Coordinates of C-alpha atoms and ligand atoms in Angstrom, one line a residue:
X55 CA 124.1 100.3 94.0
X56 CA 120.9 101.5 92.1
X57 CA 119.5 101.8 95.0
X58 CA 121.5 105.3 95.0
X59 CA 120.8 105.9 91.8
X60 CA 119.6 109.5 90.9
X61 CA 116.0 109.3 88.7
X62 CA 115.0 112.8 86.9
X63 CA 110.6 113.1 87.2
X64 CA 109.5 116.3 84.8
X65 CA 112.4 118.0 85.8
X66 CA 112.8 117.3 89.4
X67 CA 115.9 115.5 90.3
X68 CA 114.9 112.6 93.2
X69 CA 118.6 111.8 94.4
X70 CA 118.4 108.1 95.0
X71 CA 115.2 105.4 94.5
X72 CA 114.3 105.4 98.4
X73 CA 110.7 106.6 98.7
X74 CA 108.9 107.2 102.0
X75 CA 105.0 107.1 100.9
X76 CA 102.1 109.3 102.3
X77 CA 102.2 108.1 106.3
X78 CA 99.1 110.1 108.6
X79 CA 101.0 111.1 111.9
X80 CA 98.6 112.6 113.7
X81 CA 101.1 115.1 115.1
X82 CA 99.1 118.1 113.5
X83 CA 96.2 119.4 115.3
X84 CA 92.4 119.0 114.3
X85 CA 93.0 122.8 112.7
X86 CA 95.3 120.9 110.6
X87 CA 98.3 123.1 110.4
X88 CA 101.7 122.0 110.1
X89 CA 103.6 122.4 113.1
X90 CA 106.8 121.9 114.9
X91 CA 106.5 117.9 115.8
X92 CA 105.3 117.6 111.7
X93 CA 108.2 119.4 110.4
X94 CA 110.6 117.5 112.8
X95 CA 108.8 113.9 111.4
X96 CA 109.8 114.9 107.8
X97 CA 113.0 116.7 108.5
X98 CA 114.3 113.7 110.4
X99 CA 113.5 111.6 106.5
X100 CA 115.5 114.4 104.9
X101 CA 118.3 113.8 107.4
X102 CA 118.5 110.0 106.9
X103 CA 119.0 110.5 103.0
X104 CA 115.2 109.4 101.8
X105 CA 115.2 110.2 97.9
X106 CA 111.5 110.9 97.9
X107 CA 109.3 112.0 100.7
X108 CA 105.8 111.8 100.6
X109 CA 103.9 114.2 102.9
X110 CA 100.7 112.4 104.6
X111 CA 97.5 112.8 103.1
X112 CA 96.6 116.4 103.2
X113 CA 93.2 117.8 102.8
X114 CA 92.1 119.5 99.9
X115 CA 88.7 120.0 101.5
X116 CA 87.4 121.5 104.9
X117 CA 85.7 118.6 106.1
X118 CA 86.2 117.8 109.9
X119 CA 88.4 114.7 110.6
X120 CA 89.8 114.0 113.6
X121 CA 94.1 115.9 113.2
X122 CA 94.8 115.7 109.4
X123 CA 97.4 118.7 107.5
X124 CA 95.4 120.6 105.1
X125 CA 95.9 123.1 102.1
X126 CA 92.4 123.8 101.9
X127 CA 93.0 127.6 101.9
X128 CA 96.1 130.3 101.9
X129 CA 96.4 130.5 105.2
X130 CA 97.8 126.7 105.1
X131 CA 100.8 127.6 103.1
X132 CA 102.7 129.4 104.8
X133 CA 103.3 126.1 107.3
X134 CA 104.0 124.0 104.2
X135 CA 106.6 126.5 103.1
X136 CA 108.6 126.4 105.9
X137 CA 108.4 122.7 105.9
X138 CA 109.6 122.3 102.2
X139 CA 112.1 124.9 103.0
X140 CA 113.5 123.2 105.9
X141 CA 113.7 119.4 104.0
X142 CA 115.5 121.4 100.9
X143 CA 117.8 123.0 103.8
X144 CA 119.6 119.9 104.8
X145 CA 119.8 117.5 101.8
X146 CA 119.0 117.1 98.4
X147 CA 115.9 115.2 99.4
X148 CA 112.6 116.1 97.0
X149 CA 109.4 116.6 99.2
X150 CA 105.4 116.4 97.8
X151 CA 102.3 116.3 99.8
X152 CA 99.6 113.8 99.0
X153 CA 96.5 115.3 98.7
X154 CA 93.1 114.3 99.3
X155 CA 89.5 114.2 99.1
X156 CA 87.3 112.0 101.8
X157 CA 83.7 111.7 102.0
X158 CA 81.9 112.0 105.6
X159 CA 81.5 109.3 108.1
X160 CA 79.7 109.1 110.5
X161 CA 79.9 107.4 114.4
X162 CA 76.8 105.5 113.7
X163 CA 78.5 103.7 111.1
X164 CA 77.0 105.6 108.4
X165 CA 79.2 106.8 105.3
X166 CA 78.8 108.5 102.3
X167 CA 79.0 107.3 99.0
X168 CA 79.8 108.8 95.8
X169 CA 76.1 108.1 94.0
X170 CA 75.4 110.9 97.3
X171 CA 77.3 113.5 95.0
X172 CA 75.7 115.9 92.9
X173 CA 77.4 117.6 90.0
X174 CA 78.1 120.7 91.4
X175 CA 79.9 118.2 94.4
X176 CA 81.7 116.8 91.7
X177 CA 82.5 120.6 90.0
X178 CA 83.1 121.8 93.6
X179 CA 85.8 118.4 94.2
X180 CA 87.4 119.1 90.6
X181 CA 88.1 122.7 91.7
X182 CA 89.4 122.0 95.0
X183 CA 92.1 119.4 93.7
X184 CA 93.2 122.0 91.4
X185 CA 93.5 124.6 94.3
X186 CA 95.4 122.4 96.5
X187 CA 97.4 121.4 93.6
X188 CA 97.9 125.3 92.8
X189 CA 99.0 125.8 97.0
X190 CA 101.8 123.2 97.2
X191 CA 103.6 124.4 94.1
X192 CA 103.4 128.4 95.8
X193 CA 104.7 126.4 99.0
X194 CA 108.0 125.5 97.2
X195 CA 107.4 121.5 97.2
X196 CA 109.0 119.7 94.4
X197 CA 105.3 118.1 92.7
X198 CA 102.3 116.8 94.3
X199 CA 101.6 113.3 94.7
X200 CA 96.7 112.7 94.0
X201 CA 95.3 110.2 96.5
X202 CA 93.7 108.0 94.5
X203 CA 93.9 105.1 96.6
X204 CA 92.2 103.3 99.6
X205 CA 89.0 104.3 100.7
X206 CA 88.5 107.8 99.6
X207 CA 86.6 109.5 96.9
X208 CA 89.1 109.5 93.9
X209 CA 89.6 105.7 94.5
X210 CA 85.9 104.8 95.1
X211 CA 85.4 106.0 91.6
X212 CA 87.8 104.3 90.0
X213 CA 86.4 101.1 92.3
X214 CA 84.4 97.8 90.2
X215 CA 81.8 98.8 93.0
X216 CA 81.3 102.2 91.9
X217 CA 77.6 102.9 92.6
X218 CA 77.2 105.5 90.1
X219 CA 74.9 105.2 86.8
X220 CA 75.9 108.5 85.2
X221 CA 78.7 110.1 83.1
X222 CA 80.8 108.0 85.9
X223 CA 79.1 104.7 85.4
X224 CA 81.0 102.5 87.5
X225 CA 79.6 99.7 85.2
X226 CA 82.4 100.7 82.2
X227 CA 85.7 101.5 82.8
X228 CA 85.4 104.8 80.9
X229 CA 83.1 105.4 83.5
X230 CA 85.4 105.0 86.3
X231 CA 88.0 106.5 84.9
X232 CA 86.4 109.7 84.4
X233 CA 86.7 111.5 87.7
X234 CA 90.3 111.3 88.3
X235 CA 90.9 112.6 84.4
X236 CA 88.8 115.5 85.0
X237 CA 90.7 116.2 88.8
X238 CA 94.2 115.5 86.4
X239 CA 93.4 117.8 84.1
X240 CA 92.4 120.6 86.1
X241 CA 95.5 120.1 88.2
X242 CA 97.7 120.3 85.2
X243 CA 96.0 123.4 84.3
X244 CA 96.7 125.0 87.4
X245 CA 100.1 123.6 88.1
X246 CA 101.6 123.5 84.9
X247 CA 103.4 121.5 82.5
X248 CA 106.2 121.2 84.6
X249 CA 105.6 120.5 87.9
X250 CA 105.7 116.8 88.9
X251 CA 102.1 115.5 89.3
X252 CA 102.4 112.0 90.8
X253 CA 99.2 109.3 91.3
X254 CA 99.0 106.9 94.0
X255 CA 96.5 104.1 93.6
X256 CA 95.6 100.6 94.1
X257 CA 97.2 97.4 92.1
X258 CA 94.0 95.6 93.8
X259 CA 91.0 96.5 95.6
X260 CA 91.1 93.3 98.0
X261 CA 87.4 93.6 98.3
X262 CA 85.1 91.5 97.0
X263 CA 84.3 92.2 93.6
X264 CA 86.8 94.7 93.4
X265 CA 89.0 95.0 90.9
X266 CA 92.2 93.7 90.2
X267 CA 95.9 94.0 88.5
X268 CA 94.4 93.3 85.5
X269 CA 92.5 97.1 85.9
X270 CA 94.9 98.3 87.3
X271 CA 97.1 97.7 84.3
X272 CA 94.8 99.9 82.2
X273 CA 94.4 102.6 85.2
X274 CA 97.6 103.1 85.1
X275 CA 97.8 103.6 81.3
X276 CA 95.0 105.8 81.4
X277 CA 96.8 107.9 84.0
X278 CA 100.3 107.8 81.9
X279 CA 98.1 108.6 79.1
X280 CA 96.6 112.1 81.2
X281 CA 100.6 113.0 81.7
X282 CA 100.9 111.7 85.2
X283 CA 104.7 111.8 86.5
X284 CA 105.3 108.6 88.7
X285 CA 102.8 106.1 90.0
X286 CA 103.1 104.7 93.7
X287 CA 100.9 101.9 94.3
X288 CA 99.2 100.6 97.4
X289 CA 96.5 97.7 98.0
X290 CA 92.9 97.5 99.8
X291 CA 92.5 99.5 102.7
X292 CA 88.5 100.0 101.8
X293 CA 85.1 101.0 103.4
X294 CA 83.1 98.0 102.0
X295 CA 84.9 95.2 104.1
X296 CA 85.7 97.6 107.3
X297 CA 84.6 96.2 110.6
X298 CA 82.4 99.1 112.3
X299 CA 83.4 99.5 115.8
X300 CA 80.1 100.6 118.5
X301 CA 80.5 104.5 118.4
X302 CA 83.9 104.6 116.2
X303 CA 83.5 106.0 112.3
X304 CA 84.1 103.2 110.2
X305 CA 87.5 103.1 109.1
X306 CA 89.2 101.6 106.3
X307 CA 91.6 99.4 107.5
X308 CA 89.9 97.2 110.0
X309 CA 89.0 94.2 107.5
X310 CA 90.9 91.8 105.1
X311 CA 91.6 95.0 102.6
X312 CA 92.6 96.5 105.9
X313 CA 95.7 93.6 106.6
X314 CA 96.5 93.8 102.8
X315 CA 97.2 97.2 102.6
X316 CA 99.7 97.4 106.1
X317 CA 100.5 93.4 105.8
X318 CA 101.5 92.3 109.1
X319 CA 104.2 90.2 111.0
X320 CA 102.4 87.0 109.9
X321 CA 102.8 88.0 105.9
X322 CA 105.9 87.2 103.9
X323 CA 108.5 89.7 102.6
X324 CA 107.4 91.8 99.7
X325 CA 103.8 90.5 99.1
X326 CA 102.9 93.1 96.7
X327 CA 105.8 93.1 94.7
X328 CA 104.4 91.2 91.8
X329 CA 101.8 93.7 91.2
X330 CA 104.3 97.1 90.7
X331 CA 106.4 94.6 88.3
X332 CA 103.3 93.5 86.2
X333 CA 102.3 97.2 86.0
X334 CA 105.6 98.7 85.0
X335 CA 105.9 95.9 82.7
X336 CA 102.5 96.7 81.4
X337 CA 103.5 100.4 81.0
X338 CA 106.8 100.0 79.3
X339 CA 105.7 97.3 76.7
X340 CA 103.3 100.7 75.7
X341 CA 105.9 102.7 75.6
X342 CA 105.5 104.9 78.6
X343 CA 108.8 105.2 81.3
X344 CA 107.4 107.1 84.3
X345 CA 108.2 105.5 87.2
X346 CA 106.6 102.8 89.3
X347 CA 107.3 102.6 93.1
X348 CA 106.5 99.5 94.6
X349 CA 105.8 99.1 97.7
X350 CA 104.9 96.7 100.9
X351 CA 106.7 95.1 103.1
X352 CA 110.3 95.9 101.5
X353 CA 112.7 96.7 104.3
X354 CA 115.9 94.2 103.7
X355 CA 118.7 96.6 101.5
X356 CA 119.3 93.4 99.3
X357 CA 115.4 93.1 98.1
X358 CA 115.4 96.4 97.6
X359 CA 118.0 96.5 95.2
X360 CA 117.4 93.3 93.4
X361 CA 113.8 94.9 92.4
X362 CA 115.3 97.6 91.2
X363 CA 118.0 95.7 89.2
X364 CA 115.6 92.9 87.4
X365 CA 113.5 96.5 86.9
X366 CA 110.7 94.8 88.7
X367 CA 110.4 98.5 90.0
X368 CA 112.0 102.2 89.4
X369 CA 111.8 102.6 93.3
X370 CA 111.4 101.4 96.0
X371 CA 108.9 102.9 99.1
X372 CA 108.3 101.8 102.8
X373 CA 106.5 103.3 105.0
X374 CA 107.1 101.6 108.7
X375 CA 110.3 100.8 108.0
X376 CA 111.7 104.2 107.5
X377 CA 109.0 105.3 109.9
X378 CA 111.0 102.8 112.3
X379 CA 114.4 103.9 110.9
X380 CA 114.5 107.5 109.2
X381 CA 118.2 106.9 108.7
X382 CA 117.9 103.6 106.5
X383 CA 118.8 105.2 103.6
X384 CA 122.4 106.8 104.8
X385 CA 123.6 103.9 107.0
X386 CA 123.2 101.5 104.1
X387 CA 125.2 103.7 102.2
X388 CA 128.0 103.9 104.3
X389 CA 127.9 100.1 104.4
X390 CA 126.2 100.6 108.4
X391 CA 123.6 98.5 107.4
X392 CA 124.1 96.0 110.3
X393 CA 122.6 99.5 112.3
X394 CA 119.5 99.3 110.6
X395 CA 116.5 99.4 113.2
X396 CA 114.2 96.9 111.4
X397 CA 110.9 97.2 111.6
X398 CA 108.9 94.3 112.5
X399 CA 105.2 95.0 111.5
X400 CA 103.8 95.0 114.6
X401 CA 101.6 97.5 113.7
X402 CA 101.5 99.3 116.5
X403 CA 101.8 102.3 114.1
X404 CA 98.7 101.6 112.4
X405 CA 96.6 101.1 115.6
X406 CA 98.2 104.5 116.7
X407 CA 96.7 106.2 113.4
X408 CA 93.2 103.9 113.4
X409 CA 92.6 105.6 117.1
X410 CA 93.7 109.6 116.1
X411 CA 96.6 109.1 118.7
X412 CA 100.3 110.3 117.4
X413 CA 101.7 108.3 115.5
X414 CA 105.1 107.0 116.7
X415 CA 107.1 103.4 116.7
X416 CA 107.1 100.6 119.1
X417 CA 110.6 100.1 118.5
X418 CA 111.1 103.4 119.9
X419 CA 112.4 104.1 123.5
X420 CA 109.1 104.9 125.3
X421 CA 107.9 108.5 125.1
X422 CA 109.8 109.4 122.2
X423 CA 108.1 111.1 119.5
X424 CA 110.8 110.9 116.8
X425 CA 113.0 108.6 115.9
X426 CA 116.4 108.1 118.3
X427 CA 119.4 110.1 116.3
X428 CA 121.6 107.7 115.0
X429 CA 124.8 107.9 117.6
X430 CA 127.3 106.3 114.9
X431 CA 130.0 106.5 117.8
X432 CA 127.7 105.0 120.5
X433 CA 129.5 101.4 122.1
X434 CA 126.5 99.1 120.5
X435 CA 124.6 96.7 123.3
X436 CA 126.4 93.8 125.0
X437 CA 126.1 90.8 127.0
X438 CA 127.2 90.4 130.5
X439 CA 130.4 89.0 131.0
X440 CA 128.9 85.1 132.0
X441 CA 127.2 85.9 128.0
X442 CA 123.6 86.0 127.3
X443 CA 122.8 82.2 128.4
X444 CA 119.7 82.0 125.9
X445 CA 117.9 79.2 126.3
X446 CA 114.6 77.6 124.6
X447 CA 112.1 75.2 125.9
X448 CA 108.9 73.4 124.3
X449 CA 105.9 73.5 126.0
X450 CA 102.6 72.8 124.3
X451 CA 103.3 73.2 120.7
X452 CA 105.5 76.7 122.0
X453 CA 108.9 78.1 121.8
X454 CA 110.1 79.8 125.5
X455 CA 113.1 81.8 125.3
X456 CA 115.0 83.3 128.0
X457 CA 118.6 85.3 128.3
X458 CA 120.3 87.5 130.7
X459 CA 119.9 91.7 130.0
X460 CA 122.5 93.2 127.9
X461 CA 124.6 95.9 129.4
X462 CA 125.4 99.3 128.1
X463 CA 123.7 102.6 128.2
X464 CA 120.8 102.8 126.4
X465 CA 119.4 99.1 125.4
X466 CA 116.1 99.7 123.7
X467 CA 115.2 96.1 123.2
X468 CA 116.3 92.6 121.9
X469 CA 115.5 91.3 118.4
X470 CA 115.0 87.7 118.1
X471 CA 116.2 85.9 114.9
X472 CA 115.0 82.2 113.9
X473 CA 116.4 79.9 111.5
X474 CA 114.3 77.0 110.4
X475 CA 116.0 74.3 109.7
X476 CA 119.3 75.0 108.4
X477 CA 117.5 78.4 106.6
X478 CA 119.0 81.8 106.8
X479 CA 118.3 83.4 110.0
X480 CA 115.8 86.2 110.3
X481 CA 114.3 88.6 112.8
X482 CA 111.2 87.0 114.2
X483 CA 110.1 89.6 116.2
X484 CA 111.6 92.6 118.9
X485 CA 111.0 92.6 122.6
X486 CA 111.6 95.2 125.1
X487 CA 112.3 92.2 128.4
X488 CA 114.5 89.3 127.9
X489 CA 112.0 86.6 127.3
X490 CA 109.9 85.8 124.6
X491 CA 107.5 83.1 123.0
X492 CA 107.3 81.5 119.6
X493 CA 103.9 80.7 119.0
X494 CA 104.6 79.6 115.0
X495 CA 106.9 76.9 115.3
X496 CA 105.8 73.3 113.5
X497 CA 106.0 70.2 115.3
X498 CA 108.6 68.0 113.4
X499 CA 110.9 70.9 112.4
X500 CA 114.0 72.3 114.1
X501 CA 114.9 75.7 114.8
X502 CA 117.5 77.9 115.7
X503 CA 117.1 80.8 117.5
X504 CA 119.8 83.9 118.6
X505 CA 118.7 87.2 120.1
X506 CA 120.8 90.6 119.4
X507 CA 120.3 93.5 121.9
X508 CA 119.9 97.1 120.0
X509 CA 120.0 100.7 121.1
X510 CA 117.7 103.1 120.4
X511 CA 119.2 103.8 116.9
X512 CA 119.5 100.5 116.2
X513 CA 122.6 99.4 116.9
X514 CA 122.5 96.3 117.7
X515 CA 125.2 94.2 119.6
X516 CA 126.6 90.7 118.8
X517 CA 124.3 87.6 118.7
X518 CA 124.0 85.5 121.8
X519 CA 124.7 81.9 121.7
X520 CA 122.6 80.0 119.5
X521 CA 120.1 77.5 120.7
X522 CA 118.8 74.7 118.4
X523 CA 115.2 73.2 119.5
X524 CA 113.5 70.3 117.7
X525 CA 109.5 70.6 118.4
X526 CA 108.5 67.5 118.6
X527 CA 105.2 66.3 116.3
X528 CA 102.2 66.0 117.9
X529 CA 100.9 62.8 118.6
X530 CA 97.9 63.2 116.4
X531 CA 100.1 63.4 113.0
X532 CA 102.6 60.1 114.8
X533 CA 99.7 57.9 115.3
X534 CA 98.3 58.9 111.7
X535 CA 101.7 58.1 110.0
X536 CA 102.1 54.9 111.9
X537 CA 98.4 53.9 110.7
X538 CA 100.0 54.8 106.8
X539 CA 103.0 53.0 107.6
Ligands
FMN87 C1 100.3 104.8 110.3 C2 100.1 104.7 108.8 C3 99.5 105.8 108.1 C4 99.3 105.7 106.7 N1 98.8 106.8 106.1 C5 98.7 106.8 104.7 C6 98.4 107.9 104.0 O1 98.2 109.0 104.5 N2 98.3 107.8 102.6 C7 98.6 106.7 102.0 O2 98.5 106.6 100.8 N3 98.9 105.6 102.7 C8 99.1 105.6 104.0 N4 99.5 104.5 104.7 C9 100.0 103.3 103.9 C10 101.5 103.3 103.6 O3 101.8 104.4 102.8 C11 102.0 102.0 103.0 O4 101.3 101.9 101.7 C12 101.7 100.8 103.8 O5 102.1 101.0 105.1 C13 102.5 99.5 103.2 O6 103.9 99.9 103.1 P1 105.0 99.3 104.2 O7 104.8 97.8 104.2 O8 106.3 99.8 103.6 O9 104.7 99.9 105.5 C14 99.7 104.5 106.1 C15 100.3 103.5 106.8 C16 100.5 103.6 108.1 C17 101.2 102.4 108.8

């Protein structure tokens, strides 16, 4: 498969085209030290086989936040060596932190803008970058990996609503563009030729008035231009259409740019595929290779390799899935993928992270605060001996199931797959009790729903019987098409 593929980046070998990207965990402390529960989170990555793993957004500044890694200064490195040490211990996994420059919020809603920075901010920003940068290299990791994304400063300058009206005009392009080549150069200068710099930005602002693939198109040729090594790409996630909560600091993922950027159960597979093709389509017509990771939504193996194989994308990152399942990578190479705890965008993760609490997965047994091992010898879920008697009935527009509890040690939850029509079947949603409801179903089609108990590494056991509901049509749309007929 190229899936497991190896890909060479300025000398550092990534062994296959699985990327985790930057995921906040909240399991450091507000002194923002790595520690054991942080080392175990990344570890556990290394362990299931991930190619590329992207530390969480570390700070390069001292700025309070609420628990947040840092390599703001030398006594932060020795944490981070033990941690790249560790990862390089047990696999052949490549590890980089992203790191990151925020401005301050406040409870009151306020925030600070980048028109609020003065030049010697800007000089003072440039020189931190290029600090950090200089830390994660003397902490053994394999590049770095600039946050240029979201809501923070190195994206708001490369933003259409940049404020400023200065050498970073966010009226010209040039303008915008400055910033980040001035934070890239210095962090080549202190890093060197040879260590792999990577850039992750946005393929669209989802903001209004922000700016779109078209941009990003030249961003990203601007920043293959300044010698960047791979590009990871993200969408929204901004200050200008957060929702401010009564005593909360604003943050960046509480309005439409918010959804965009973690899309939801209620979006479709891959949503933000599109933009990584037309920007590594974009880049190679130019003549420029480095890789593109797309990512968003992508948690199915067969996706994942048929981006890579129409080179819609050189790899491939997600961020709750392999939160959800460290171990994606291995049991899909060992043809386990049926084992594959699948994450189901709840977004339970992301309210975890919006309210500074650890940062763990609903899909997890309760209390856990890594990811199950994967017991590959573990007897898989089943259903009582009188079988899981699913059944489904339609009330008001909505989709009742009920079934009988699996047996077997260990049954972390049910996943509930739904065919509509005669479509492929896929998982719906996961529940911890055996009942659910389907609130999405369209009067006048027919579905077909099965539920599979899974452990708590994902091992799910074999479907229940199937049942096969037709929702009837509202009257409304009947008397309508009687009227018509
Ligand atoms: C809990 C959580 C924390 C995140 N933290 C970061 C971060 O530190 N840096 C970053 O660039 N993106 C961050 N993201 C965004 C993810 O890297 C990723 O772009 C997004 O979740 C969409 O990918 P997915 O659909 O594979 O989850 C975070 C996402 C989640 C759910």
């Amino acid at each position: 498969m190229k899936l497991f593929e190896p890909l060479r980046i300025n000398g550092m070998t990534v062994p296959n085209r699985i990327a985790v990207p930057a995921m906040v965990t909240r399991l450091s402390g507000e002194d923002g030290y790595v520690n054991q529960d942080v080392t175990d989170r990344y570890v556990r990555y290394a362990r299931g086989r991930v190619g590329l793993i992207v530390v969480e957004a570390t700070a390069v500044h001292r700025a309070k936040s609420g628990p947040l890694l840092r390599l703001c200064g030398d006594e932060f490195i020795a944490g981070h060596r033990d941690l790249a040490r560790l990862v390089h211990d047990v696999s052949d996994s490549k590890i980089v932190p992203q790191i990151i420059h925020f401005m301050k919020v406040a409870r009151s809603g306020w925030r600070q803008t980048i028109d609020m920075l003065s030049e010697q901010d800007i000089e003072r920003i440039i020189g931190e970058f290029g600090d950090a940068a200089g830390r994660a290299r003397e902490a053994g990791y394999d590049g770095i990996e600039l946050h240029s994304a979201h809501a923070y400063t190195l994206s708001s300058f490369l933003s259409r609503r940049n404020p400023r009206r200065d050498l970073y005009d966010g009226r010209s392009l040039e303008g915008r563009l400055r910033m980040f080549g001035r934070v890239m150069t210095r962090v080549r200068q202190v890093v060197g030729e040879d260590f792999p710099v990577g850039v992750r930005f946005l393929a669209e602002e989802c903001i209004k008035e922000g700016y779109t693939v078209e941009d990003a198109k030249l961003i990203a040729l601007r920043m293959a231009q300044l010698g960047v090594d791979y590009i990871s790409l993200s969408v929204g996630g901004k200050f200008e259409d957060a929702v401010h909560r009564e005593g909360q600091p604003l943050y960046p993922y509480t309005g439409y740019s918010g959804d965009r950027c973690m899309p939801g159960d209620w979006y479709p597979p891959l949503p933000h595929a599109h933009l990584a093709e037309q920007i590594k389509q974009y880049l190679n017509a130019r003549g420029h290779s480095l890789p593109v990771i797309s990512v968003g939504k992508i948690s199915d193996p067969d996706d994942a390799e048929r981006l890579l194989a129409e080179g819609r994308a050189d790899m491939i990152g997600m961020a709750r899935q392999l939160l959800a399942d460290p171990d994606w990578p291995r049991k899909v190479m060992e043809g386990r993928r049926d084992r594959i705890l699948r994450c189901i965008y709840c977004n339970v993760c992301k309210n975890l992270d919006e309210n500074f609490r650890e940062v763990h997965c609903f899909l997890w047994p309760k209390g856990l605060r890594q990811a199950p091992e994967d017991r590959a010898d573990a007897l898989a879920p089943r259903w009582p001996a009188e079988g899981a008697g699913l059944s489904a009935t339609c009330e008001g527009g909505q989709i009742r199931l009920v079934w009988r509890r699996a047996d077997g040690e260990g049954v972390a939850g049910y996943d509930i797959y739904r065919a509509e029509e005669n479509g492929e079947g896929r998982i719906l949603e996961a529940v911890k009790s055996p009942k659910a409801l389907d609130r999405t179903v369209l009067g006048g089609l027919a579905y077909t729903y099965y539920v599979r108990a899974y452990d708590a590494s994902g091992h799910a056991g074999p479907p229940s019987n199937a049942v096969r509901v037709a929702v009837p049509m509202p009257d409304y749309v009947t008397e309508q098409r009687a009227r018509h007929a």
